[in-house]
Coordinates of C-alpha atoms and ligand atoms in Angstrom, one line a residue:
M365 CA 37.0 -5.4 -15.0
L366 CA 35.4 -8.4 -16.5
G367 CA 36.9 -9.9 -19.6
F368 CA 33.9 -9.6 -22.0
C369 CA 30.5 -8.1 -22.5
K370 CA 27.7 -9.5 -24.6
Y371 CA 24.5 -7.7 -25.6
I372 CA 20.9 -8.8 -25.7
F373 CA 18.3 -6.6 -27.3
V374 CA 14.7 -7.2 -26.5
T375 CA 12.1 -5.9 -28.9
G376 CA 8.3 -6.2 -28.9
G377 CA 5.9 -6.8 -31.7
V378 CA 2.1 -7.0 -32.4
T379 CA 0.9 -5.0 -29.4
S380 CA 2.1 -3.2 -26.3
S381 CA 1.7 -4.6 -22.7
L382 CA 3.1 -8.1 -23.6
G383 CA 5.2 -8.0 -20.5
K384 CA 8.6 -7.3 -22.1
G385 CA 9.9 -6.0 -18.8
I386 CA 9.1 -9.2 -17.0
V387 CA 10.5 -11.5 -19.7
S388 CA 13.7 -9.4 -19.8
A389 CA 14.0 -9.5 -16.0
S390 CA 13.4 -13.2 -16.1
L391 CA 16.0 -14.0 -18.7
A392 CA 18.5 -11.8 -16.8
K393 CA 17.6 -13.6 -13.6
L394 CA 18.4 -17.0 -15.2
L395 CA 21.7 -15.8 -16.6
Q396 CA 22.6 -14.3 -13.2
A397 CA 21.6 -17.6 -11.5
R398 CA 24.2 -19.3 -13.8
G399 CA 26.9 -17.0 -12.5
Y400 CA 26.9 -14.2 -15.0
S401 CA 26.9 -10.5 -14.0
V402 CA 23.9 -8.9 -15.8
T403 CA 22.3 -5.6 -15.9
I404 CA 19.1 -4.5 -17.7
Q405 CA 18.5 -1.2 -19.5
K406 CA 15.3 0.3 -20.8
L407 CA 15.2 2.6 -23.8
D408 CA 11.9 4.5 -23.9
P409 CA 10.9 6.1 -27.2
Y410 CA 9.0 9.1 -25.8
I411 CA 10.2 12.7 -25.8
N412 CA 10.0 13.5 -22.1
I413 CA 13.5 13.6 -20.7
D414 CA 12.4 11.2 -18.0
P415 CA 8.9 10.0 -16.7
G416 CA 9.2 12.2 -13.7
T417 CA 6.8 14.8 -15.0
L418 CA 4.3 12.3 -16.2
N419 CA 1.0 11.9 -14.6
P420 CA 0.6 8.3 -13.1
Y421 CA -2.5 7.9 -15.3
E422 CA -0.1 8.2 -18.3
H423 CA 2.7 5.9 -17.3
G424 CA 2.1 4.3 -13.9
E425 CA 4.5 4.7 -11.1
V426 CA 7.7 6.7 -11.4
Y427 CA 10.6 4.5 -10.0
V428 CA 13.6 6.2 -8.4
T429 CA 17.1 4.8 -8.5
E430 CA 19.8 5.1 -5.8
D431 CA 21.5 7.9 -7.8
G432 CA 18.3 9.9 -8.0
A433 CA 17.0 9.2 -11.5
E434 CA 13.3 9.2 -12.0
T435 CA 12.7 6.2 -14.3
D436 CA 10.3 3.8 -15.9
L437 CA 8.6 1.3 -13.6
D438 CA 10.3 -1.6 -15.4
L439 CA 13.5 -0.7 -13.6
G440 CA 11.7 -1.7 -10.4
H441 CA 11.1 -5.1 -11.8
Y442 CA 14.8 -5.4 -12.8
E443 CA 15.8 -4.5 -9.2
R444 CA 13.2 -6.8 -7.6
F445 CA 14.3 -9.7 -9.8
L446 CA 18.1 -9.2 -9.9
N447 CA 18.5 -7.8 -6.4
V448 CA 21.1 -5.4 -7.8
P449 CA 20.6 -1.6 -7.9
T450 CA 20.1 0.2 -11.3
S451 CA 21.2 3.8 -12.1
Q452 CA 20.5 6.7 -14.3
A453 CA 22.3 4.9 -17.2
N454 CA 19.7 2.1 -17.1
N455 CA 16.9 4.2 -18.4
V456 CA 17.3 6.4 -21.5
T457 CA 14.5 8.3 -23.4
T458 CA 14.3 9.8 -26.8
G459 CA 14.1 13.2 -25.0
R460 CA 17.5 12.5 -23.3
I461 CA 19.1 11.4 -26.6
Y462 CA 17.9 14.5 -28.4
E463 CA 18.9 16.8 -25.5
T464 CA 22.5 15.5 -25.7
V465 CA 22.7 15.7 -29.4
I466 CA 21.3 19.2 -29.5
R467 CA 23.6 20.4 -26.8
K468 CA 26.6 19.0 -28.7
E469 CA 25.4 20.7 -31.8
R470 CA 25.2 24.0 -29.9
N471 CA 28.7 23.5 -28.7
G472 CA 29.9 23.0 -32.2
E473 CA 30.9 19.4 -31.6
Y474 CA 29.7 18.2 -35.0
G475 CA 32.2 20.3 -36.9
G476 CA 29.8 22.0 -39.2
K477 CA 28.0 18.8 -40.3
T478 CA 24.3 18.5 -40.9
V479 CA 23.0 16.8 -37.7
Q480 CA 20.7 13.9 -38.6
V481 CA 18.9 10.9 -37.2
I482 CA 21.4 8.6 -38.9
P483 CA 24.2 8.8 -37.8
H484 CA 24.0 11.3 -34.9
I485 CA 20.9 10.1 -33.1
T486 CA 21.7 6.5 -33.7
D487 CA 25.3 7.0 -32.6
E488 CA 24.0 8.6 -29.3
I489 CA 21.7 5.6 -28.8
K490 CA 24.6 3.2 -29.3
R491 CA 26.8 5.2 -27.0
R492 CA 24.2 5.0 -24.2
I493 CA 23.9 1.2 -24.7
K494 CA 27.6 0.7 -24.7
I495 CA 28.3 2.8 -21.6
L496 CA 27.0 -0.1 -19.5
G497 CA 29.0 -2.7 -21.4
E498 CA 32.2 -0.6 -21.2
S499 CA 31.9 -0.1 -17.4
G500 CA 33.6 -3.6 -17.1
K501 CA 31.0 -4.6 -14.5
Y502 CA 28.8 -6.8 -16.6
H503 CA 29.1 -10.0 -18.7
V504 CA 25.8 -9.3 -20.3
V505 CA 23.9 -6.1 -20.9
L506 CA 20.2 -6.7 -21.7
T507 CA 18.6 -3.7 -23.4
E508 CA 14.8 -3.6 -23.6
I509 CA 13.5 -1.3 -26.4
G510 CA 10.2 0.2 -25.3
G511 CA 7.3 0.5 -27.6
T512 CA 6.3 -1.8 -30.5
V513 CA 8.2 -2.5 -33.7
G514 CA 6.6 -0.4 -36.4
D515 CA 6.0 2.6 -34.2
I516 CA 7.5 5.8 -35.8
E517 CA 9.2 6.6 -32.5
S518 CA 11.0 3.2 -32.3
L519 CA 12.7 3.4 -35.7
P520 CA 16.0 5.0 -34.6
Y521 CA 16.3 2.4 -31.9
I522 CA 15.8 -0.5 -34.2
E523 CA 18.3 1.0 -36.6
A524 CA 20.8 1.4 -33.7
V525 CA 20.3 -2.2 -32.9
R526 CA 20.9 -3.2 -36.5
Q527 CA 24.1 -1.3 -36.6
L528 CA 25.3 -2.6 -33.2
K529 CA 24.6 -6.2 -34.1
Y530 CA 26.7 -5.8 -37.2
E531 CA 29.5 -3.9 -35.4
L532 CA 29.7 -6.3 -32.5
G533 CA 29.9 -9.3 -34.7
D534 CA 28.4 -12.8 -34.5
N535 CA 27.9 -14.3 -31.1
N536 CA 28.3 -11.0 -29.3
S537 CA 24.8 -9.8 -29.5
I538 CA 21.3 -11.2 -30.1
V539 CA 17.8 -9.9 -30.6
V540 CA 15.0 -11.5 -28.6
H541 CA 11.7 -10.5 -30.1
L542 CA 8.5 -10.8 -28.0
T543 CA 5.3 -11.4 -29.9
L544 CA 1.7 -12.4 -29.4
V545 CA 0.2 -15.7 -30.6
P546 CA -3.5 -15.1 -30.1
Y547 CA -6.1 -17.8 -29.6
L548 CA -9.2 -17.4 -31.7
A549 CA -12.0 -19.1 -29.8
S550 CA -14.3 -19.2 -32.7
A551 CA -11.8 -21.1 -34.8
G552 CA -10.4 -23.0 -31.8
E553 CA -6.9 -22.1 -33.1
L554 CA -3.7 -20.3 -32.2
K555 CA -2.9 -17.8 -34.9
T556 CA 0.7 -17.2 -36.1
K557 CA 0.1 -14.5 -38.7
P558 CA 0.6 -11.5 -36.3
T559 CA 4.0 -13.0 -35.3
Q560 CA 4.9 -13.5 -39.0
H561 CA 4.0 -9.9 -39.8
S562 CA 5.9 -8.5 -36.9
V563 CA 9.0 -10.4 -37.8
K564 CA 8.6 -9.2 -41.4
L565 CA 8.5 -5.6 -40.0
L566 CA 11.8 -6.2 -38.2
L567 CA 13.3 -7.7 -41.3
E568 CA 12.3 -4.6 -43.3
S569 CA 14.5 -2.7 -40.8
G570 CA 17.3 -5.2 -41.4
V571 CA 17.0 -7.0 -38.1
Q572 CA 16.7 -10.8 -38.0
P573 CA 15.5 -11.9 -34.5
D574 CA 17.6 -14.7 -33.0
I575 CA 14.9 -15.9 -30.5
L576 CA 11.1 -15.4 -30.5
V577 CA 9.3 -15.4 -27.2
C578 CA 5.6 -16.0 -28.0
R579 CA 3.1 -14.7 -25.5
T580 CA 0.1 -17.0 -25.5
S581 CA -2.8 -18.0 -23.3
H582 CA -2.6 -21.6 -24.7
K583 CA 0.1 -24.2 -25.0
L584 CA 2.1 -23.8 -28.3
P585 CA 1.9 -27.2 -30.0
Q586 CA 5.0 -28.4 -31.8
E587 CA 3.5 -27.8 -35.3
V588 CA 2.7 -24.2 -34.4
R589 CA 6.3 -23.7 -33.2
A590 CA 7.5 -25.3 -36.4
K591 CA 5.4 -23.1 -38.5
I592 CA 6.6 -19.9 -36.7
A593 CA 10.2 -21.1 -37.0
Q594 CA 9.9 -21.8 -40.7
F595 CA 8.3 -18.4 -41.5
C596 CA 10.8 -16.5 -39.3
N597 CA 14.1 -18.2 -40.3
L598 CA 14.6 -19.8 -36.9
K599 CA 15.3 -23.2 -35.4
V600 CA 12.3 -24.6 -33.5
S601 CA 14.3 -24.5 -30.3
A602 CA 14.5 -20.7 -30.7
V603 CA 10.7 -20.4 -30.6
I604 CA 9.9 -20.0 -26.9
E605 CA 6.4 -20.3 -25.4
S606 CA 5.5 -17.8 -22.7
R607 CA 2.2 -18.7 -21.3
D608 CA 0.1 -16.4 -19.0
A609 CA 1.5 -17.0 -15.5
E610 CA -0.2 -17.1 -12.1
T611 CA 2.3 -14.5 -10.8
I612 CA 5.1 -12.6 -12.5
Y613 CA 7.5 -14.4 -10.2
D614 CA 6.7 -17.7 -12.0
V615 CA 8.1 -16.4 -15.3
P616 CA 11.8 -17.1 -14.7
L617 CA 11.0 -20.8 -14.0
L618 CA 8.7 -21.0 -17.0
M619 CA 11.4 -19.5 -19.1
K620 CA 13.9 -22.0 -17.7
K621 CA 11.6 -24.8 -18.6
E622 CA 11.5 -23.5 -22.2
Q623 CA 15.3 -23.3 -22.0
L624 CA 15.4 -19.6 -22.9
D625 CA 18.6 -19.2 -21.0
I626 CA 20.3 -22.1 -22.7
V627 CA 19.3 -21.0 -26.2
T628 CA 20.5 -17.5 -25.3
L629 CA 23.9 -18.7 -24.0
E630 CA 24.4 -20.9 -27.1
K631 CA 23.8 -18.0 -29.4
L632 CA 26.1 -15.8 -27.4
N633 CA 28.7 -18.6 -27.4
L634 CA 28.9 -18.6 -23.6
P635 CA 29.2 -21.7 -21.5
F636 CA 26.1 -22.7 -19.5
G637 CA 27.9 -25.0 -17.1
S638 CA 25.8 -26.2 -14.2
E639 CA 22.1 -25.7 -13.3
P640 CA 21.2 -22.1 -12.4
N641 CA 21.0 -21.5 -8.6
L642 CA 17.4 -20.5 -7.9
T643 CA 17.2 -21.9 -4.4
E644 CA 16.2 -18.6 -2.8
W645 CA 13.8 -17.7 -5.6
K646 CA 12.1 -21.1 -5.3
S647 CA 11.8 -20.8 -1.6
F648 CA 10.1 -17.4 -2.0
L649 CA 7.7 -18.8 -4.6
H650 CA 6.9 -21.7 -2.3
K651 CA 6.0 -19.4 0.5
L652 CA 4.1 -17.1 -1.8
K653 CA 1.9 -20.0 -3.0
N654 CA 1.4 -21.7 0.3
P655 CA 0.3 -19.1 2.7
T656 CA -0.9 -20.2 6.2
E657 CA -3.1 -17.1 6.7
E658 CA -4.6 -14.2 4.9
V659 CA -5.0 -10.5 5.8
K660 CA -6.5 -7.4 4.1
I661 CA -4.5 -4.2 3.9
G662 CA -6.3 -1.0 2.7
L663 CA -4.2 1.0 0.2
V664 CA -5.5 4.5 0.4
G665 CA -4.5 6.5 -2.6
K666 CA -5.9 8.7 -5.3
Y667 CA -4.7 6.6 -8.3
V668 CA -5.9 3.2 -7.0
E669 CA -8.0 2.4 -10.1
L670 CA -4.8 2.3 -12.1
K671 CA -3.1 -1.0 -11.7
D672 CA 0.5 0.3 -12.1
A673 CA 0.3 3.5 -10.1
Y674 CA 1.6 1.9 -6.8
K675 CA 3.5 -1.0 -8.4
S676 CA 6.5 -1.0 -6.0
I677 CA 4.2 -0.8 -2.9
N678 CA 2.1 -3.7 -4.2
E679 CA 5.2 -5.8 -4.8
A680 CA 6.8 -4.9 -1.5
L681 CA 3.7 -6.1 0.3
I682 CA 3.8 -9.3 -1.7
H683 CA 7.5 -9.8 -0.7
A684 CA 6.8 -9.2 2.9
G685 CA 3.7 -11.3 2.9
A686 CA 5.6 -14.3 1.4
Y687 CA 8.3 -13.9 4.0
H688 CA 5.6 -14.3 6.7
E689 CA 3.8 -17.0 4.7
C690 CA 0.8 -14.7 4.7
K691 CA -1.4 -13.8 1.7
V692 CA -1.8 -10.0 1.6
N693 CA -4.9 -9.0 -0.1
I694 CA -4.6 -5.3 -1.1
I695 CA -7.9 -3.5 -0.9
D696 CA -7.8 -0.4 -3.0
I697 CA -9.4 2.6 -1.4
H698 CA -10.0 5.7 -3.3
S699 CA -9.0 8.6 -0.9
E700 CA -11.4 10.9 -2.7
D701 CA -14.4 8.6 -1.9
L702 CA -13.7 8.3 1.9
N703 CA -16.0 10.3 4.0
D704 CA -17.6 10.3 7.5
E705 CA -20.5 8.2 6.3
N706 CA -18.6 5.4 4.8
I707 CA -15.3 5.3 6.6
E708 CA -16.3 2.9 9.3
R709 CA -17.8 0.5 6.7
V710 CA -14.7 0.7 4.5
L711 CA -11.9 0.6 7.0
S712 CA -13.4 -1.8 9.6
E713 CA -12.9 -4.4 6.8
V714 CA -9.1 -4.2 6.8
Q715 CA -6.4 -5.1 9.3
G716 CA -3.9 -2.6 8.1
I717 CA -3.9 0.8 6.5
L718 CA -1.2 2.1 4.1
V719 CA -1.5 5.7 3.0
A720 CA 0.2 6.2 -0.3
P721 CA 2.5 8.8 -1.7
G722 CA 1.1 11.5 -4.0
F723 CA 1.1 15.1 -5.2
G724 CA -1.6 17.7 -5.2
Q725 CA -4.7 18.5 -3.3
R726 CA -7.2 15.9 -4.6
G727 CA -8.1 13.2 -2.1
I728 CA -6.0 14.5 0.8
E729 CA -8.8 15.0 3.3
G730 CA -9.8 11.3 2.7
K731 CA -6.2 10.3 3.5
I732 CA -6.2 12.4 6.7
K733 CA -9.4 10.6 7.8
A734 CA -7.9 7.2 7.1
V735 CA -4.9 8.1 9.3
Q736 CA -7.3 9.3 12.1
Y737 CA -9.2 6.0 11.8
A738 CA -6.0 4.0 12.0
R739 CA -4.7 6.0 15.0
E740 CA -7.9 5.9 17.0
H741 CA -8.6 2.2 16.3
K742 CA -5.0 1.2 16.8
I743 CA -5.0 -0.5 13.3
P744 CA -1.4 -0.9 12.0
F745 CA -0.6 2.1 9.9
L746 CA 2.2 2.8 7.4
G747 CA 2.4 6.2 5.8
I748 CA 4.7 6.7 2.9
C749 CA 5.9 10.2 1.8
L750 CA 2.7 12.1 1.4
G751 CA 1.2 9.4 3.7
M752 CA 3.7 10.4 6.4
Q753 CA 2.8 14.1 5.8
M754 CA -0.9 13.3 6.2
A755 CA -0.1 11.5 9.5
T756 CA 1.6 14.7 10.7
I757 CA -1.3 16.9 9.7
E758 CA -3.8 14.6 11.3
F759 CA -1.9 14.5 14.6
A760 CA -1.5 18.3 14.6
R761 CA -5.2 18.8 13.9
N762 CA -6.7 16.2 16.2
V763 CA -4.2 15.7 19.0
L764 CA -2.4 19.0 19.2
G765 CA -5.6 20.9 18.4
F766 CA -4.1 22.9 15.5
K767 CA -7.4 22.8 13.6
E768 CA -6.0 24.6 10.5
A769 CA -2.7 22.6 10.4
N770 CA -1.8 21.8 6.8
S771 CA 1.1 21.4 4.3
T772 CA 2.0 24.5 2.5
E773 CA 1.6 22.4 -0.7
F774 CA -2.2 22.7 -0.1
D775 CA -2.6 25.8 2.0
K776 CA 0.1 28.4 1.7
K777 CA -1.5 30.6 4.5
S778 CA -2.0 27.9 7.1
P779 CA -1.1 29.2 10.6
Y780 CA 0.2 25.8 11.4
P781 CA 2.4 24.8 8.4
V782 CA 3.5 21.5 9.9
I783 CA 4.7 20.3 6.5
D784 CA 6.6 23.0 4.6
M785 CA 8.6 23.3 1.5
M786 CA 12.3 22.4 2.0
E787 CA 14.5 25.4 2.0
S788 CA 16.5 24.0 -0.9
Q789 CA 13.3 23.8 -3.0
K790 CA 12.2 27.3 -2.6
A791 CA 14.3 28.7 -5.5
V792 CA 13.4 25.8 -7.8
T793 CA 11.3 26.8 -10.8
Q794 CA 11.8 23.9 -13.2
L795 CA 9.7 20.8 -12.7
G796 CA 11.7 17.9 -14.1
G797 CA 14.3 16.2 -11.9
T798 CA 14.4 18.9 -9.3
M799 CA 12.8 17.3 -6.3
R800 CA 14.9 15.8 -3.5
L801 CA 15.6 12.5 -5.3
G802 CA 17.5 9.3 -4.6
A803 CA 19.3 7.9 -1.7
Y804 CA 20.0 9.8 1.5
P805 CA 21.4 8.6 4.9
C806 CA 19.1 8.4 7.9
K807 CA 20.2 8.0 11.5
I808 CA 17.9 5.7 13.6
L809 CA 17.2 6.4 17.2
P810 CA 17.8 3.3 19.5
N811 CA 14.9 1.8 21.4
T812 CA 12.4 2.7 18.7
K813 CA 10.2 0.6 16.3
A814 CA 12.4 1.8 13.5
F815 CA 15.5 0.4 15.2
E816 CA 13.8 -2.8 16.1
L817 CA 13.0 -3.3 12.4
Y818 CA 16.2 -2.1 10.8
H819 CA 18.7 -3.3 13.4
S820 CA 21.0 -0.5 12.4
E821 CA 21.8 3.0 13.5
L822 CA 22.4 4.3 10.0
I823 CA 20.3 3.4 7.0
S824 CA 19.9 4.8 3.5
E825 CA 16.6 5.2 1.7
R826 CA 15.4 6.7 -1.5
H827 CA 13.4 9.9 -1.7
R828 CA 11.1 11.8 -4.1
H829 CA 9.5 14.9 -2.5
R830 CA 9.7 18.7 -2.1
Y831 CA 8.0 19.1 1.3
E832 CA 9.2 18.1 4.7
F833 CA 8.2 18.0 8.4
N834 CA 8.6 21.6 9.8
N835 CA 11.1 21.3 12.6
Q836 CA 9.6 24.3 14.3
F837 CA 6.8 22.0 15.6
K838 CA 9.0 19.2 16.6
E839 CA 8.9 19.7 20.4
E840 CA 5.1 20.1 20.4
F841 CA 4.7 16.7 18.7
E842 CA 7.3 15.1 21.0
K843 CA 5.5 16.4 24.1
N844 CA 2.4 14.6 22.8
G845 CA 4.0 11.2 22.2
I846 CA 5.4 11.3 18.7
I847 CA 8.9 9.9 18.4
F848 CA 11.0 11.1 15.5
S849 CA 13.0 7.9 15.1
G850 CA 14.8 8.6 11.8
I851 CA 16.6 11.9 11.1
N852 CA 18.9 12.9 8.3
P853 CA 22.3 13.4 10.0
D854 CA 23.4 16.2 7.6
N855 CA 20.4 18.5 7.7
Q856 CA 18.2 17.3 10.5
L857 CA 15.2 16.6 8.1
I858 CA 12.7 14.2 9.7
E859 CA 12.7 10.9 7.9
I860 CA 10.6 8.6 10.2
L861 CA 8.0 9.3 12.8
E862 CA 6.2 6.8 15.0
Y863 CA 3.5 6.8 17.7
P864 CA 4.3 4.2 20.3
E865 CA 0.8 4.4 21.8
N866 CA -0.2 2.2 19.0
P867 CA 1.3 -1.2 18.2
F868 CA 2.4 -0.1 14.8
F869 CA 2.1 3.5 13.6
V870 CA 4.9 4.6 11.4
G871 CA 5.3 7.3 8.8
V872 CA 8.3 7.6 6.5
Q873 CA 9.3 10.6 4.4
F874 CA 11.2 8.2 2.0
H875 CA 10.0 5.4 -0.2
P876 CA 11.0 2.1 1.3
E877 CA 9.0 0.3 -1.5
Y878 CA 11.8 1.0 -4.0
K879 CA 14.2 -1.2 -2.2
S880 CA 12.2 -4.3 -1.5
T881 CA 13.3 -7.3 -3.6
V882 CA 12.4 -10.9 -3.8
E883 CA 15.6 -11.9 -2.0
N884 CA 15.6 -8.9 0.4
P885 CA 12.0 -8.0 1.5
H886 CA 12.1 -4.6 3.1
P887 CA 12.2 -4.5 7.0
L888 CA 9.5 -1.8 7.2
F889 CA 7.1 -3.8 5.1
M890 CA 8.0 -7.0 7.0
G891 CA 7.3 -5.3 10.3
F892 CA 4.1 -3.8 9.0
V893 CA 2.7 -7.1 7.7
K894 CA 3.7 -8.8 10.9
A895 CA 1.8 -6.2 12.9
V896 CA -1.2 -6.6 10.6
M897 CA -1.1 -10.4 11.2
E898 CA -0.9 -9.8 15.0
Y899 CA -3.9 -7.4 14.7
N900 CA -5.7 -10.1 12.8
H901 CA -5.1 -12.6 15.6
Q902 CA -6.7 -10.4 18.2
Ligands
LIG656 N1 3.7 16.0 -2.5 C1 4.6 15.7 -1.4 C2 6.0 16.4 -1.5 O1 6.3 16.8 -2.6 C3 4.8 14.2 -1.2 C4 5.5 13.5 -2.4 C5 5.4 12.0 -2.4 O2 4.5 11.5 -1.8 N2 6.2 11.4 -3.2 O3 6.7 16.5 -0.6

C-alpha cells in the first residue's frame, strides 16, 4: 500500500487526433522514470460497452489486456511506454457507466430517487477513476478523457473532473489540457485563438486547466507562450510546447525538455529529486535512429489502408527492428488485391511476410496465397491468429491435398474443417466480450523454434478468437512435417505451429503483438526480424 495517490486528468481541445494518448503516456513515463508508480486510464465517451464490437474502420485496433478486456488502442501505448500491464479498470466507456447505473437502479439501489446524470452518472465516473487510486498500487493515476471538450458526450466527464478536483483539494489533482496552435502559412503566424476558445469552454464547465500542452508544427516563441498564459490564467512555465515528432518514442524526451514532468510534480506538491532514469529508453531510441541495415516486411491484411488497424503489430516490429538495429519498412499489402497475376511481383519485393489477424471472409483467399508463397519460397513467415489459421488451411489444401479444407468460420460444410469453432463458443449468442479473451498459459515443446525464442517451457500470451485448430487433423499435419510447438496445457488447444523445413515459418493462435514494449521487445518478433535479416543477407 503506497502512502498517497495523486490524480492527473488529461483533456483535449480544438480537435481530435492531437495525440492525447502519446502525451499522456509520455508524461506517465517521465514520472515513472523519476521513481513514481503510475498507471494510465482512458475514459471513452461512446455508448458501446467496449470497442470489441467496433469495426476497425471505426476505431482502429482493439487492444486486449491480460485480464481479457477489449479496450481502446491507447492502452497499447500505455503498456508499450510504461512496460506495466493495464487491466479492465484502465478503460471505461459511457456504455459501461450507464450499464452499471441502470443495473443498480433495477436493483433498487437508489432508494426511490430519480436517477440523473448529476449525481448518479458523475458519481459512477468518479468511482471508476478512484478505483485505481484506492488500489494502493499507484502514486499517480493519470486519466485521459477521450473526445474533445465541448462534445455533448464529454460533458458528464468534465463535470466529474470538476467535482473530483474540488473534492481532492489543492495539490492532489491537476488538469492538463492539450490544444492545437495552428500555423497559418498565409499570415506566417502561429494562432492562439483556438486555444483561448477551448480553455474558455473548459472554464464554462468550471474547470481551470493547470497545464496547457500546445500541439504545434512550429516552435512556440516566448511571446506566443506569454500570450496564451495571459489569456488562460497560467504561468508561462505551464505552457508547454509539443512539436510534431519524428517518432512517437521521441515525445517523452521532448516533454522532458519542456519540463512537463517538473511543472506537473510542482503542482502536485511532489518532490522531483534526481534526474529521471531514461537510460533504456534512450538506448532504444539510439538504435531506432541509427539502423545498420534495412528490410521490407509485407503486412498482409484487409484493413491495411487504415493506419491504426494493426497498431500493435506495427509497433512490435519497430521494437524488434530497433533491437537488431535494423530499420523495418512495413509494406502494406491488401489481401483482397492479391491474386495469381500479381503475387510474384508484390511478394518478391519483401524479405518477410506477416499475415495479420482478422474476422470474416473478405480477403482470406489472398492471405492463403501469401502463406503459400512464403512457404514455397522459404521467405520468413509469421501468422498471427487468423494468419495462423490461414497457414493451417494452406498446408491442408496444398500439402495434405485436402482441396476443400477451410475454417468453419467461412465454410460450415467443409469436409476438412481444419479450423473449427471452439467447443466453448458454440453456445455463445451475444457478440460483445464473449470470445476467448486475455492471457492463457501455453506449454512449449523443447527443441523447437518456439523454445529457441522463448527460452521457456511455459509462457503466457493474450488471445482474441472463437476458432481454433481442429485436433482431429493433428496427426495428419505432424506426419507431413508440421510441429505443434505450443499447446494449452489445460485443454490441449494448439497455440503455436511451425514448419521446420523453412528457416522461419511460425503461426500463433494468440496475439504476441500486445505484449511487445520498448523495454521488452517480444521474442517472436525479435526472432522473425532476425530471420528476415538473414534472408536479406542471402
Ligand atoms: N476470426 C478468427 C477467430 O475468431 C481469428 C480471430 C483473430 O484473428 N483475432 O478465431
